[in-house]
Amino acid sequence: MTPLVRSIEASGSHWRWTLNGIEGLGLKVEPEFTERMEFTHQEQIVFAHDPPEGANERASVEGVYDFVPVGTHSTELKVDLTLAVNLPLLRLSRPAVESIMHTSMRLTGQRFASNLYTQLGLDPDDVDIAELPVPKR
């Protein structure tokens, strides 16, 4: 359902995520990371980076999915995720890397939404999408 995700292996509350490659600046990064997933039934999913002891994971996700009832037959999904990747690049590359990451995440979010609508049998024209601006550093 999410184009950036290649696979997820669940082991209790810990999930090992493997992403498809993100390319840019002459690099292709295929991050793998472990998240502790916390579920509050019909309310929230929390992602917290929690690698196994001794593991040196160079990528992580922190964030939350909030499910907010809107009327009797609708739910608002609020997604707030931060993806971090430690790359072997000079600090001067940071603006270009952030631009590539923001574009990749935005496109992934749009594709996730489209796939979710299809899965739920919704018409995308009947769904409101609000994208928040990328925070400035």
PDB file of N, CA and C in Angstrom, residues 24-127:
ATOM      1  N   GLY A  24      19.574   9.813  -5.249  1.00  0.00           N
ATOM      2  CA  GLY A  24      19.889  11.220  -5.416  1.00  0.00           C
ATOM      3  C   GLY A  24      21.332  11.492  -5.056  1.00  0.00           C
ATOM      4  N   LEU A  25      21.903  12.491  -5.679  1.00  0.00           N
ATOM      5  CA  LEU A  25      23.279  12.914  -5.423  1.00  0.00           C
ATOM      6  C   LEU A  25      24.272  11.768  -5.607  1.00  0.00           C
ATOM      7  N   GLY A  26      23.980  10.887  -6.548  1.00  0.00           N
ATOM      8  CA  GLY A  26      24.887   9.788  -6.840  1.00  0.00           C
ATOM      9  C   GLY A  26      24.809   8.626  -5.868  1.00  0.00           C
ATOM     10  N   LEU A  27      23.837   8.654  -4.961  1.00  0.00           N
ATOM     11  CA  LEU A  27      23.664   7.580  -3.979  1.00  0.00           C
ATOM     12  C   LEU A  27      22.307   6.919  -4.153  1.00  0.00           C
ATOM     13  N   LYS A  28      22.242   5.653  -3.798  1.00  0.00           N
ATOM     14  CA  LYS A  28      20.964   4.970  -3.652  1.00  0.00           C
ATOM     15  C   LYS A  28      20.949   4.403  -2.243  1.00  0.00           C
ATOM     16  N   VAL A  29      20.007   4.871  -1.449  1.00  0.00           N
ATOM     17  CA  VAL A  29      19.901   4.462  -0.058  1.00  0.00           C
ATOM     18  C   VAL A  29      18.704   3.528   0.070  1.00  0.00           C
ATOM     19  N   GLU A  30      18.920   2.372   0.695  1.00  0.00           N
ATOM     20  CA  GLU A  30      17.855   1.401   0.947  1.00  0.00           C
ATOM     21  C   GLU A  30      17.789   1.148   2.455  1.00  0.00           C
ATOM     22  N   PRO A  31      17.159   2.069   3.186  1.00  0.00           N
ATOM     23  CA  PRO A  31      17.181   2.005   4.650  1.00  0.00           C
ATOM     24  C   PRO A  31      16.443   0.797   5.224  1.00  0.00           C
ATOM     25  N   GLU A  32      16.979   0.315   6.341  1.00  0.00           N
ATOM     26  CA  GLU A  32      16.327  -0.688   7.181  1.00  0.00           C
ATOM     27  C   GLU A  32      16.386  -0.166   8.610  1.00  0.00           C
ATOM     28  N   PHE A  33      15.290  -0.303   9.323  1.00  0.00           N
ATOM     29  CA  PHE A  33      15.255   0.196  10.692  1.00  0.00           C
ATOM     30  C   PHE A  33      14.196  -0.549  11.485  1.00  0.00           C
ATOM     31  N   THR A  34      14.320  -0.493  12.807  1.00  0.00           N
ATOM     32  CA  THR A  34      13.404  -1.183  13.711  1.00  0.00           C
ATOM     33  C   THR A  34      12.598  -0.154  14.490  1.00  0.00           C
ATOM     34  N   GLU A  35      11.296  -0.342  14.470  1.00  0.00           N
ATOM     35  CA  GLU A  35      10.386   0.563  15.168  1.00  0.00           C
ATOM     36  C   GLU A  35       9.609  -0.202  16.231  1.00  0.00           C
ATOM     37  N   ARG A  36       9.414   0.447  17.365  1.00  0.00           N
ATOM     38  CA  ARG A  36       8.486  -0.075  18.366  1.00  0.00           C
ATOM     39  C   ARG A  36       7.130   0.535  18.023  1.00  0.00           C
ATOM     40  N   MET A  37       6.173  -0.305  17.747  1.00  0.00           N
ATOM     41  CA  MET A  37       4.848   0.140  17.336  1.00  0.00           C
ATOM     42  C   MET A  37       3.914   0.064  18.536  1.00  0.00           C
ATOM     43  N   GLU A  38       3.272   1.175  18.833  1.00  0.00           N
ATOM     44  CA  GLU A  38       2.322   1.226  19.950  1.00  0.00           C
ATOM     45  C   GLU A  38       0.945   1.549  19.383  1.00  0.00           C
ATOM     46  N   PHE A  39      -0.020   0.695  19.663  1.00  0.00           N
ATOM     47  CA  PHE A  39      -1.364   0.839  19.115  1.00  0.00           C
ATOM     48  C   PHE A  39      -2.360   1.157  20.222  1.00  0.00           C
ATOM     49  N   THR A  40      -3.138   2.200  20.023  1.00  0.00           N
ATOM     50  CA  THR A  40      -4.285   2.500  20.870  1.00  0.00           C
ATOM     51  C   THR A  40      -5.502   2.277  19.987  1.00  0.00           C
ATOM     52  N   HIS A  41      -6.291   1.265  20.310  1.00  0.00           N
ATOM     53  CA  HIS A  41      -7.391   0.805  19.461  1.00  0.00           C
ATOM     54  C   HIS A  41      -8.251   1.961  18.954  1.00  0.00           C
ATOM     55  N   GLN A  42      -8.370   2.053  17.646  1.00  0.00           N
ATOM     56  CA  GLN A  42      -9.201   3.027  16.929  1.00  0.00           C
ATOM     57  C   GLN A  42      -8.848   4.478  17.242  1.00  0.00           C
ATOM     58  N   GLU A  43      -7.651   4.722  17.785  1.00  0.00           N
ATOM     59  CA  GLU A  43      -7.261   6.093  18.095  1.00  0.00           C
ATOM     60  C   GLU A  43      -5.912   6.490  17.523  1.00  0.00           C
ATOM     61  N   GLN A  44      -4.904   5.607  17.667  1.00  0.00           N
ATOM     62  CA  GLN A  44      -3.556   6.071  17.365  1.00  0.00           C
ATOM     63  C   GLN A  44      -2.593   4.909  17.124  1.00  0.00           C
ATOM     64  N   ILE A  45      -1.607   5.174  16.257  1.00  0.00           N
ATOM     65  CA  ILE A  45      -0.454   4.292  16.082  1.00  0.00           C
ATOM     66  C   ILE A  45       0.781   5.170  16.261  1.00  0.00           C
ATOM     67  N   VAL A  46       1.662   4.772  17.178  1.00  0.00           N
ATOM     68  CA  VAL A  46       2.888   5.533  17.434  1.00  0.00           C
ATOM     69  C   VAL A  46       4.080   4.735  16.924  1.00  0.00           C
ATOM     70  N   PHE A  47       4.968   5.406  16.192  1.00  0.00           N
ATOM     71  CA  PHE A  47       6.213   4.835  15.684  1.00  0.00           C
ATOM     72  C   PHE A  47       7.360   5.400  16.522  1.00  0.00           C
ATOM     73  N   ALA A  48       8.165   4.537  17.140  1.00  0.00           N
ATOM     74  CA  ALA A  48       9.326   4.996  17.911  1.00  0.00           C
ATOM     75  C   ALA A  48      10.527   4.131  17.539  1.00  0.00           C
ATOM     76  N   HIS A  49      11.604   4.770  17.103  1.00  0.00           N
ATOM     77  CA  HIS A  49      12.795   4.017  16.705  1.00  0.00           C
ATOM     78  C   HIS A  49      13.355   3.296  17.922  1.00  0.00           C
ATOM     79  N   ASP A  50      13.544   1.990  17.791  1.00  0.00           N
ATOM     80  CA  ASP A  50      14.010   1.181  18.915  1.00  0.00           C
ATOM     81  C   ASP A  50      14.812  -0.005  18.369  1.00  0.00           C
ATOM     82  N   PRO A  51      16.056   0.252  17.915  1.00  0.00           N
ATOM     83  CA  PRO A  51      16.850  -0.832  17.324  1.00  0.00           C
ATOM     84  C   PRO A  51      17.261  -1.869  18.366  1.00  0.00           C
ATOM     85  N   PRO A  52      17.530  -3.082  17.908  1.00  0.00           N
ATOM     86  CA  PRO A  52      18.022  -4.106  18.829  1.00  0.00           C
ATOM     87  C   PRO A  52      19.344  -3.658  19.456  1.00  0.00           C
ATOM     88  N   GLU A  53      19.618  -4.168  20.638  1.00  0.00           N
ATOM     89  CA  GLU A  53      20.861  -3.826  21.327  1.00  0.00           C
ATOM     90  C   GLU A  53      22.061  -4.139  20.437  1.00  0.00           C
ATOM     91  N   GLY A  54      22.960  -3.174  20.315  1.00  0.00           N
ATOM     92  CA  GLY A  54      24.172  -3.339  19.523  1.00  0.00           C
ATOM     93  C   GLY A  54      24.011  -3.044  18.042  1.00  0.00           C
ATOM     94  N   ALA A  55      22.784  -2.842  17.585  1.00  0.00           N
ATOM     95  CA  ALA A  55      22.554  -2.552  16.161  1.00  0.00           C
ATOM     96  C   ALA A  55      22.897  -1.097  15.868  1.00  0.00           C
ATOM     97  N   ASN A  56      23.444  -0.853  14.689  1.00  0.00           N
ATOM     98  CA  ASN A  56      23.777   0.498  14.252  1.00  0.00           C
ATOM     99  C   ASN A  56      22.927   0.825  13.029  1.00  0.00           C
ATOM    100  N   GLU A  57      21.674   1.196  13.278  1.00  0.00           N
ATOM    101  CA  GLU A  57      20.769   1.524  12.182  1.00  0.00           C
ATOM    102  C   GLU A  57      20.963   2.980  11.787  1.00  0.00           C
ATOM    103  N   ARG A  58      21.135   3.210  10.496  1.00  0.00           N
ATOM    104  CA  ARG A  58      21.419   4.560   9.999  1.00  0.00           C
ATOM    105  C   ARG A  58      20.161   5.309   9.595  1.00  0.00           C
ATOM    106  N   ALA A  59      19.009   4.686   9.777  1.00  0.00           N
ATOM    107  CA  ALA A  59      17.742   5.337   9.440  1.00  0.00           C
ATOM    108  C   ALA A  59      16.740   5.079  10.557  1.00  0.00           C
ATOM    109  N   SER A  60      15.758   5.960  10.646  1.00  0.00           N
ATOM    110  CA  SER A  60      14.710   5.788  11.652  1.00  0.00           C
ATOM    111  C   SER A  60      13.481   6.593  11.258  1.00  0.00           C
ATOM    112  N   VAL A  61      12.377   6.234  11.873  1.00  0.00           N
ATOM    113  CA  VAL A  61      11.136   6.998  11.740  1.00  0.00           C
ATOM    114  C   VAL A  61      10.597   7.225  13.142  1.00  0.00           C
ATOM    115  N   GLU A  62      10.139   8.420  13.379  1.00  0.00           N
ATOM    116  CA  GLU A  62       9.448   8.761  14.618  1.00  0.00           C
ATOM    117  C   GLU A  62       8.146   9.418  14.206  1.00  0.00           C
ATOM    118  N   GLY A  63       7.071   9.095  14.883  1.00  0.00           N
ATOM    119  CA  GLY A  63       5.845   9.787  14.541  1.00  0.00           C
ATOM    120  C   GLY A  63       4.593   9.072  14.981  1.00  0.00           C
ATOM    121  N   VAL A  64       3.477   9.542  14.411  1.00  0.00           N
ATOM    122  CA  VAL A  64       2.176   9.077  14.874  1.00  0.00           C
ATOM    123  C   VAL A  64       1.146   9.140  13.748  1.00  0.00           C
ATOM    124  N   TYR A  65       0.240   8.179  13.770  1.00  0.00           N
ATOM    125  CA  TYR A  65      -1.003   8.227  12.990  1.00  0.00           C
ATOM    126  C   TYR A  65      -2.110   8.447  14.020  1.00  0.00           C
ATOM    127  N   ASP A  66      -2.878   9.509  13.865  1.00  0.00           N
ATOM    128  CA  ASP A  66      -4.027   9.759  14.733  1.00  0.00           C
ATOM    129  C   ASP A  66      -5.300   9.553  13.930  1.00  0.00           C
ATOM    130  N   PHE A  67      -6.246   8.816  14.501  1.00  0.00           N
ATOM    131  CA  PHE A  67      -7.544   8.574  13.877  1.00  0.00           C
ATOM    132  C   PHE A  67      -8.584   9.357  14.670  1.00  0.00           C
ATOM    133  N   VAL A  68      -9.248  10.311  14.004  1.00  0.00           N
ATOM    134  CA  VAL A  68     -10.200  11.185  14.678  1.00  0.00           C
ATOM    135  C   VAL A  68     -11.576  10.988  14.044  1.00  0.00           C
ATOM    136  N   PRO A  69     -12.575  10.502  14.820  1.00  0.00           N
ATOM    137  CA  PRO A  69     -13.917  10.352  14.263  1.00  0.00           C
ATOM    138  C   PRO A  69     -14.474  11.703  13.816  1.00  0.00           C
ATOM    139  N   VAL A  70     -15.088  11.703  12.633  1.00  0.00           N
ATOM    140  CA  VAL A  70     -15.738  12.897  12.094  1.00  0.00           C
ATOM    141  C   VAL A  70     -17.147  12.456  11.701  1.00  0.00           C
ATOM    142  N   GLY A  71     -18.106  12.735  12.528  1.00  0.00           N
ATOM    143  CA  GLY A  71     -19.459  12.244  12.272  1.00  0.00           C
ATOM    144  C   GLY A  71     -19.541  10.761  12.592  1.00  0.00           C
ATOM    145  N   THR A  72     -20.593  10.121  12.080  1.00  0.00           N
ATOM    146  CA  THR A  72     -20.814   8.709  12.399  1.00  0.00           C
ATOM    147  C   THR A  72     -20.186   7.758  11.394  1.00  0.00           C
ATOM    148  N   HIS A  73     -19.857   8.239  10.196  1.00  0.00           N
ATOM    149  CA  HIS A  73     -19.359   7.343   9.156  1.00  0.00           C
ATOM    150  C   HIS A  73     -18.018   7.766   8.567  1.00  0.00           C
ATOM    151  N   SER A  74     -17.334   8.671   9.218  1.00  0.00           N
ATOM    152  CA  SER A  74     -16.069   9.168   8.670  1.00  0.00           C
ATOM    153  C   SER A  74     -15.002   9.225   9.755  1.00  0.00           C
ATOM    154  N   THR A  75     -13.769   9.103   9.314  1.00  0.00           N
ATOM    155  CA  THR A  75     -12.619   9.214  10.209  1.00  0.00           C
ATOM    156  C   THR A  75     -11.560  10.060   9.524  1.00  0.00           C
ATOM    157  N   GLU A  76     -10.996  10.978  10.266  1.00  0.00           N
ATOM    158  CA  GLU A  76      -9.885  11.775   9.763  1.00  0.00           C
ATOM    159  C   GLU A  76      -8.593  11.087  10.186  1.00  0.00           C
ATOM    160  N   LEU A  77      -7.699  10.873   9.239  1.00  0.00           N
ATOM    161  CA  LEU A  77      -6.385  10.291   9.517  1.00  0.00           C
ATOM    162  C   LEU A  77      -5.358  11.411   9.451  1.00  0.00           C
ATOM    163  N   LYS A  78      -4.676  11.636  10.562  1.00  0.00           N
ATOM    164  CA  LYS A  78      -3.599  12.625  10.614  1.00  0.00           C
ATOM    165  C   LYS A  78      -2.287  11.866  10.720  1.00  0.00           C
ATOM    166  N   VAL A  79      -1.383  12.129   9.789  1.00  0.00           N
ATOM    167  CA  VAL A  79      -0.093  11.443   9.744  1.00  0.00           C
ATOM    168  C   VAL A  79       1.005  12.463  10.010  1.00  0.00           C
ATOM    169  N   ASP A  80       1.839  12.188  10.987  1.00  0.00           N
ATOM    170  CA  ASP A  80       2.970  13.064  11.304  1.00  0.00           C
ATOM    171  C   ASP A  80       4.189  12.171  11.528  1.00  0.00           C
ATOM    172  N   LEU A  81       5.016  12.043  10.500  1.00  0.00           N
ATOM    173  CA  LEU A  81       6.190  11.173  10.557  1.00  0.00           C
ATOM    174  C   LEU A  81       7.446  11.965  10.238  1.00  0.00           C
ATOM    175  N   THR A  82       8.519  11.649  10.913  1.00  0.00           N
ATOM    176  CA  THR A  82       9.827  12.226  10.620  1.00  0.00           C
ATOM    177  C   THR A  82      10.777  11.088  10.289  1.00  0.00           C
ATOM    178  N   LEU A  83      11.330  11.127   9.094  1.00  0.00           N
ATOM    179  CA  LEU A  83      12.299  10.126   8.643  1.00  0.00           C
ATOM    180  C   LEU A  83      13.687  10.729   8.783  1.00  0.00           C
ATOM    181  N   ALA A  84      14.587  10.013   9.436  1.00  0.00           N
ATOM    182  CA  ALA A  84      15.970  10.469   9.593  1.00  0.00           C
ATOM    183  C   ALA A  84      16.902   9.428   8.982  1.00  0.00           C
ATOM    184  N   VAL A  85      17.900   9.904   8.247  1.00  0.00           N
ATOM    185  CA  VAL A  85      18.878   9.009   7.627  1.00  0.00           C
ATOM    186  C   VAL A  85      20.259   9.620   7.801  1.00  0.00           C
ATOM    187  N   ASN A  86      21.204   8.819   8.276  1.00  0.00           N
ATOM    188  CA  ASN A  86      22.594   9.236   8.415  1.00  0.00           C
ATOM    189  C   ASN A  86      23.317   8.813   7.138  1.00  0.00           C
ATOM    190  N   LEU A  87      23.717   9.782   6.327  1.00  0.00           N
ATOM    191  CA  LEU A  87      24.329   9.493   5.029  1.00  0.00           C
ATOM    192  C   LEU A  87      25.809   9.869   5.010  1.00  0.00           C
ATOM    193  N   PRO A  88      26.595   9.163   4.200  1.00  0.00           N
ATOM    194  CA  PRO A  88      28.026   9.473   4.087  1.00  0.00           C
ATOM    195  C   PRO A  88      28.267  10.626   3.107  1.00  0.00           C
ATOM    196  N   LEU A  89      27.719  11.798   3.437  1.00  0.00           N
ATOM    197  CA  LEU A  89      27.860  12.974   2.574  1.00  0.00           C
ATOM    198  C   LEU A  89      28.357  14.159   3.396  1.00  0.00           C
ATOM    199  N   LEU A  90      28.928  15.113   2.701  1.00  0.00           N
ATOM    200  CA  LEU A  90      29.361  16.340   3.359  1.00  0.00           C
ATOM    201  C   LEU A  90      28.155  17.130   3.848  1.00  0.00           C
ATOM    202  N   ARG A  91      28.345  17.867   4.923  1.00  0.00           N
ATOM    203  CA  ARG A  91      27.274  18.696   5.489  1.00  0.00           C
ATOM    204  C   ARG A  91      26.729  19.694   4.462  1.00  0.00           C
ATOM    205  N   LEU A  92      27.570  20.120   3.534  1.00  0.00           N
ATOM    206  CA  LEU A  92      27.129  21.056   2.498  1.00  0.00           C
ATOM    207  C   LEU A  92      26.016  20.469   1.629  1.00  0.00           C
ATOM    208  N   SER A  93      25.893  19.151   1.591  1.00  0.00           N
ATOM    209  CA  SER A  93      24.876  18.486   0.774  1.00  0.00           C
ATOM    210  C   SER A  93      23.503  18.504   1.434  1.00  0.00           C
ATOM    211  N   ARG A  94      23.443  18.923   2.685  1.00  0.00           N
ATOM    212  CA  ARG A  94      22.199  18.818   3.447  1.00  0.00           C
ATOM    213  C   ARG A  94      20.986  19.423   2.740  1.00  0.00           C
ATOM    214  N   PRO A  95      21.032  20.648   2.213  1.00  0.00           N
ATOM    215  CA  PRO A  95      19.841  21.202   1.557  1.00  0.00           C
ATOM    216  C   PRO A  95      19.349  20.336   0.388  1.00  0.00           C
ATOM    217  N   ALA A  96      20.272  19.821  -0.403  1.00  0.00           N
ATOM    218  CA  ALA A  96      19.879  18.974  -1.534  1.00  0.00           C
ATOM    219  C   ALA A  96      19.280  17.660  -1.043  1.00  0.00           C
ATOM    220  N   VAL A  97      19.887  17.067  -0.015  1.00  0.00           N
ATOM    221  CA  VAL A  97      19.373  15.808   0.544  1.00  0.00           C
ATOM    222  C   VAL A  97      17.976  16.025   1.118  1.00  0.00           C
ATOM    223  N   GLU A  98      17.793  17.103   1.873  1.00  0.00           N
ATOM    224  CA  GLU A  98      16.479  17.377   2.458  1.00  0.00           C
ATOM    225  C   GLU A  98      15.432  17.582   1.381  1.00  0.00           C
ATOM    226  N   SER A  99      15.790  18.247   0.297  1.00  0.00           N
ATOM    227  CA  SER A  99      14.854  18.447  -0.807  1.00  0.00           C
ATOM    228  C   SER A  99      14.430  17.111  -1.416  1.00  0.00           C
ATOM    229  N   ILE A 100      15.385  16.229  -1.638  1.00  0.00           N
ATOM    230  CA  ILE A 100      15.083  14.898  -2.190  1.00  0.00           C
ATOM    231  C   ILE A 100      14.199  14.113  -1.219  1.00  0.00           C
ATOM    232  N   MET A 101      14.532  14.163   0.063  1.00  0.00           N
ATOM    233  CA  MET A 101      13.753  13.433   1.070  1.00  0.00           C
ATOM    234  C   MET A 101      12.324  13.972   1.156  1.00  0.00           C
ATOM    235  N   HIS A 102      12.173  15.295   1.170  1.00  0.00           N
ATOM    236  CA  HIS A 102      10.834  15.880   1.264  1.00  0.00           C
ATOM    237  C   HIS A 102       9.993  15.502   0.051  1.00  0.00           C
ATOM    238  N   THR A 103      10.591  15.553  -1.136  1.00  0.00           N
ATOM    239  CA  THR A 103       9.869  15.175  -2.350  1.00  0.00           C
ATOM    240  C   THR A 103       9.470  13.706  -2.298  1.00  0.00           C
ATOM    241  N   SER A 104      10.390  12.844  -1.897  1.00  0.00           N
ATOM    242  CA  SER A 104      10.094  11.406  -1.800  1.00  0.00           C
ATOM    243  C   SER A 104       8.974  11.138  -0.803  1.00  0.00           C
ATOM    244  N   MET A 105       9.018  11.784   0.345  1.00  0.00           N
ATOM    245  CA  MET A 105       7.991  11.569   1.366  1.00  0.00           C
ATOM    246  C   MET A 105       6.639  12.110   0.913  1.00  0.00           C
ATOM    247  N   ARG A 106       6.623  13.266   0.260  1.00  0.00           N
ATOM    248  CA  ARG A 106       5.360  13.830  -0.221  1.00  0.00           C
ATOM    249  C   ARG A 106       4.717  12.903  -1.246  1.00  0.00           C
ATOM    250  N   LEU A 107       5.515  12.436  -2.216  1.00  0.00           N
ATOM    251  CA  LEU A 107       4.992  11.530  -3.236  1.00  0.00           C
ATOM    252  C   LEU A 107       4.540  10.207  -2.623  1.00  0.00           C
ATOM    253  N   THR A 108       5.274   9.722  -1.641  1.00  0.00           N
ATOM    254  CA  THR A 108       4.883   8.492  -0.948  1.00  0.00           C
ATOM    255  C   THR A 108       3.550   8.686  -0.230  1.00  0.00           C
ATOM    256  N   GLY A 109       3.384   9.819   0.432  1.00  0.00           N
ATOM    257  CA  GLY A 109       2.124  10.108   1.122  1.00  0.00           C
ATOM    258  C   GLY A 109       0.954  10.180   0.161  1.00  0.00           C
ATOM    259  N   GLN A 110       1.165  10.817  -0.989  1.00  0.00           N
ATOM    260  CA  GLN A 110       0.102  10.911  -1.985  1.00  0.00           C
ATOM    261  C   GLN A 110      -0.273   9.534  -2.521  1.00  0.00           C
ATOM    262  N   ARG A 111       0.737   8.714  -2.785  1.00  0.00           N
ATOM    263  CA  ARG A 111       0.481   7.364  -3.300  1.00  0.00           C
ATOM    264  C   ARG A 111      -0.192   6.499  -2.235  1.00  0.00           C
ATOM    265  N   PHE A 112       0.242   6.636  -0.971  1.00  0.00           N
ATOM    266  CA  PHE A 112      -0.395   5.914   0.129  1.00  0.00           C
ATOM    267  C   PHE A 112      -1.872   6.283   0.203  1.00  0.00           C
ATOM    268  N   ALA A 113      -2.173   7.582   0.134  1.00  0.00           N
ATOM    269  CA  ALA A 113      -3.564   8.035   0.203  1.00  0.00           C
ATOM    270  C   ALA A 113      -4.382   7.445  -0.944  1.00  0.00           C
ATOM    271  N   SER A 114      -3.849   7.503  -2.146  1.00  0.00           N
ATOM    272  CA  SER A 114      -4.551   6.955  -3.308  1.00  0.00           C
ATOM    273  C   SER A 114      -4.813   5.459  -3.138  1.00  0.00           C
ATOM    274  N   ASN A 115      -3.804   4.721  -2.695  1.00  0.00           N
ATOM    275  CA  ASN A 115      -3.962   3.279  -2.484  1.00  0.00           C
ATOM    276  C   ASN A 115      -4.957   2.985  -1.362  1.00  0.00           C
ATOM    277  N   LEU A 116      -4.941   3.807  -0.312  1.00  0.00           N
ATOM    278  CA  LEU A 116      -5.879   3.627   0.794  1.00  0.00           C
ATOM    279  C   LEU A 116      -7.310   3.847   0.314  1.00  0.00           C
ATOM    280  N   TYR A 117      -7.531   4.899  -0.470  1.00  0.00           N
ATOM    281  CA  TYR A 117      -8.872   5.165  -0.998  1.00  0.00           C
ATOM    282  C   TYR A 117      -9.359   3.986  -1.830  1.00  0.00           C
ATOM    283  N   THR A 118      -8.498   3.457  -2.681  1.00  0.00           N
ATOM    284  CA  THR A 118      -8.865   2.307  -3.511  1.00  0.00           C
ATOM    285  C   THR A 118      -9.221   1.114  -2.623  1.00  0.00           C
ATOM    286  N   GLN A 119      -8.392   0.858  -1.610  1.00  0.00           N
ATOM    287  CA  GLN A 119      -8.627  -0.261  -0.691  1.00  0.00           C
ATOM    288  C   GLN A 119      -9.964  -0.117   0.030  1.00  0.00           C
ATOM    289  N   LEU A 120     -10.324   1.119   0.385  1.00  0.00           N
ATOM    290  CA  LEU A 120     -11.566   1.372   1.119  1.00  0.00           C
ATOM    291  C   LEU A 120     -12.764   1.579   0.200  1.00  0.00           C
ATOM    292  N   GLY A 121     -12.527   1.574  -1.113  1.00  0.00           N
ATOM    293  CA  GLY A 121     -13.612   1.781  -2.065  1.00  0.00           C
ATOM    294  C   GLY A 121     -14.106   3.214  -2.109  1.00  0.00           C
ATOM    295  N   LEU A 122     -13.230   4.165  -1.816  1.00  0.00           N
ATOM    296  CA  LEU A 122     -13.592   5.585  -1.813  1.00  0.00           C
ATOM    297  C   LEU A 122     -13.234   6.240  -3.136  1.00  0.00           C
ATOM    298  N   ASP A 123     -13.983   7.262  -3.476  1.00  0.00           N
ATOM    299  CA  ASP A 123     -13.673   8.081  -4.642  1.00  0.00           C
ATOM    300  C   ASP A 123     -12.734   9.196  -4.178  1.00  0.00           C
ATOM    301  N   PRO A 124     -11.512   9.255  -4.724  1.00  0.00           N
ATOM    302  CA  PRO A 124     -10.567  10.301  -4.294  1.00  0.00           C
ATOM    303  C   PRO A 124     -11.121  11.716  -4.427  1.00  0.00           C
ATOM    304  N   ASP A 125     -12.089  11.919  -5.325  1.00  0.00           N
ATOM    305  CA  ASP A 125     -12.674  13.254  -5.474  1.00  0.00           C
ATOM    306  C   ASP A 125     -13.550  13.637  -4.278  1.00  0.00           C
ATOM    307  N   ASP A 126     -13.945  12.642  -3.478  1.00  0.00           N
ATOM    308  CA  ASP A 126     -14.780  12.905  -2.308  1.00  0.00           C
ATOM    309  C   ASP A 126     -13.967  13.033  -1.025  1.00  0.00           C
ATOM    310  N   VAL A 127     -12.654  12.990  -1.143  1.00  0.00           N
ATOM    311  CA  VAL A 127     -11.782  12.985   0.029  1.00  0.00           C
ATOM    312  C   VAL A 127     -10.993  14.290   0.075  1.00  0.00           C
TER     313      VAL A 127
END
